[in-house]
Amino acid sequence: MVLVEVVIVLVVMVVVVVVVVVVVVVVVVVVMMLVLVVVVVVVVAAVVVVIVVVVVVVVVAAHCSESVVVVVVVVVVVVVVKSHVVVAP
C-alpha cells in the first residue's frame, strides 16, 4: 500500500510540475507576442511620422521660399521631439 501511495504522490507531483511549466510557457509566449506587437506598432508609427514630415517639407519646399521652409522644418522638428518626449515613459 505504501508503494501505491508513493507512486500516486509522484504522479500528482509530475502532473502539477507539467501544468505549471505549460502555464509559464504560455504566459511567456503571450507576453513576448504582446511586446512584439507593441514594438511593431511603435516602429510603424515612427515610419509614418517620418514620411509625413518628409512630405510636408517637400511640399512646403516646392511652394515657398527658403526662409519659410526653414521655419516649417524647425516647427516640425520641435513638435515631433516634444511629442516623443511627452509620450516616452
mmCIF file of C-alpha atoms in Angstrom:
data_model
loop_
_atom_site.group_PDB
_atom_site.id
_atom_site.type_symbol
_atom_site.label_atom_id
_atom_site.label_comp_id
_atom_site.label_asym_id
_atom_site.label_seq_id
_atom_site.Cartn_x
_atom_site.Cartn_y
_atom_site.Cartn_z
ATOM 1 C CA MET A 1 0.000 0.000 0.000
ATOM 2 C CA VAL A 2 2.808 2.389 0.808
ATOM 3 C CA LEU A 3 4.318 1.897 -2.648
ATOM 4 C CA VAL A 4 0.986 2.713 -4.312
ATOM 5 C CA GLU A 5 0.661 5.911 -2.261
ATOM 6 C CA VAL A 6 4.222 6.953 -3.174
ATOM 7 C CA VAL A 7 3.508 6.340 -6.862
ATOM 8 C CA ILE A 8 0.274 8.352 -6.637
ATOM 9 C CA VAL A 9 2.105 11.238 -4.933
ATOM 10 C CA LEU A 10 4.866 11.141 -7.555
ATOM 11 C CA VAL A 11 2.345 11.117 -10.425
ATOM 12 C CA VAL A 12 0.456 14.049 -8.891
ATOM 13 C CA MET A 13 3.727 15.972 -8.427
ATOM 14 C CA VAL A 14 4.739 15.320 -12.046
ATOM 15 C CA VAL A 15 1.320 16.440 -13.306
ATOM 16 C CA VAL A 16 1.497 19.616 -11.201
ATOM 17 C CA VAL A 17 5.014 20.386 -12.457
ATOM 18 C CA VAL A 18 3.970 19.803 -16.086
ATOM 19 C CA VAL A 19 0.897 22.039 -15.683
ATOM 20 C CA VAL A 20 2.965 24.802 -14.067
ATOM 21 C CA VAL A 21 5.592 24.612 -16.822
ATOM 22 C CA VAL A 22 2.942 24.734 -19.554
ATOM 23 C CA VAL A 23 1.232 27.736 -17.922
ATOM 24 C CA VAL A 24 4.541 29.576 -17.542
ATOM 25 C CA VAL A 25 5.489 28.874 -21.175
ATOM 26 C CA VAL A 26 2.090 30.075 -22.410
ATOM 27 C CA VAL A 27 2.315 33.251 -20.314
ATOM 28 C CA VAL A 28 5.856 33.954 -21.540
ATOM 29 C CA VAL A 29 4.836 33.418 -25.180
ATOM 30 C CA VAL A 30 1.793 35.690 -24.815
ATOM 31 C CA VAL A 31 3.866 38.422 -23.153
ATOM 32 C CA MET A 32 6.522 38.161 -25.858
ATOM 33 C CA MET A 33 3.849 38.431 -28.567
ATOM 34 C CA LEU A 34 2.345 41.491 -26.872
ATOM 35 C CA VAL A 35 5.802 43.087 -26.627
ATOM 36 C CA LEU A 36 6.394 42.270 -30.292
ATOM 37 C CA VAL A 37 3.062 43.855 -31.248
ATOM 38 C CA VAL A 38 3.935 46.987 -29.245
ATOM 39 C CA VAL A 39 7.361 47.197 -30.903
ATOM 40 C CA VAL A 40 5.824 46.795 -34.371
ATOM 41 C CA VAL A 41 3.219 49.492 -33.637
ATOM 42 C CA VAL A 42 5.911 51.894 -32.387
ATOM 43 C CA VAL A 43 8.105 51.255 -35.438
ATOM 44 C CA VAL A 44 5.171 51.736 -37.829
ATOM 45 C CA ALA A 45 4.182 54.963 -36.048
ATOM 46 C CA ALA A 46 7.759 56.246 -36.278
ATOM 47 C CA VAL A 47 7.903 55.437 -40.003
ATOM 48 C CA VAL A 48 4.557 57.193 -40.586
ATOM 49 C CA VAL A 49 5.784 60.277 -38.700
ATOM 50 C CA VAL A 50 8.983 60.374 -40.768
ATOM 51 C CA ILE A 51 7.017 60.012 -44.028
ATOM 52 C CA VAL A 52 4.598 62.788 -43.040
ATOM 53 C CA VAL A 53 7.481 65.089 -42.076
ATOM 54 C CA VAL A 54 9.276 64.433 -45.368
ATOM 55 C CA VAL A 55 6.093 65.033 -47.392
ATOM 56 C CA VAL A 56 5.351 68.284 -45.537
ATOM 57 C CA VAL A 57 8.907 69.535 -46.026
ATOM 58 C CA VAL A 58 8.912 68.613 -49.731
ATOM 59 C CA VAL A 59 5.517 70.246 -50.364
ATOM 60 C CA VAL A 60 6.493 73.384 -48.479
ATOM 61 C CA ALA A 61 9.868 73.496 -50.228
ATOM 62 C CA ALA A 62 8.174 73.221 -53.625
ATOM 63 C CA HIS A 63 5.787 76.119 -52.958
ATOM 64 C CA CYS A 64 7.560 78.511 -50.601
ATOM 65 C CA SER A 65 10.759 80.472 -50.149
ATOM 66 C CA GLU A 66 13.767 79.144 -48.234
ATOM 67 C CA SER A 67 13.016 81.097 -45.052
ATOM 68 C CA VAL A 68 9.515 79.584 -44.844
ATOM 69 C CA VAL A 69 10.979 76.106 -45.388
ATOM 70 C CA VAL A 70 13.460 76.642 -42.533
ATOM 71 C CA VAL A 71 10.664 77.814 -40.212
ATOM 72 C CA VAL A 72 8.457 74.830 -41.126
ATOM 73 C CA VAL A 73 11.320 72.360 -40.609
ATOM 74 C CA VAL A 74 12.145 73.864 -37.201
ATOM 75 C CA VAL A 75 8.477 73.791 -36.123
ATOM 76 C CA VAL A 76 8.027 70.192 -37.290
ATOM 77 C CA VAL A 77 11.203 69.057 -35.526
ATOM 78 C CA VAL A 78 10.181 70.801 -32.287
ATOM 79 C CA VAL A 79 6.676 69.314 -32.394
ATOM 80 C CA VAL A 80 7.961 65.793 -33.101
ATOM 81 C CA VAL A 81 10.619 65.979 -30.383
ATOM 82 C CA LYS A 82 8.177 67.359 -27.816
ATOM 83 C CA SER A 83 5.527 64.758 -28.648
ATOM 84 C CA HIS A 84 8.043 61.932 -28.263
ATOM 85 C CA VAL A 85 9.390 63.341 -25.012
ATOM 86 C CA VAL A 86 5.869 63.617 -23.605
ATOM 87 C CA VAL A 87 4.822 60.156 -24.806
ATOM 88 C CA ALA A 88 8.017 58.395 -23.736
ATOM 89 C CA PRO A 89 7.868 56.886 -20.244
#
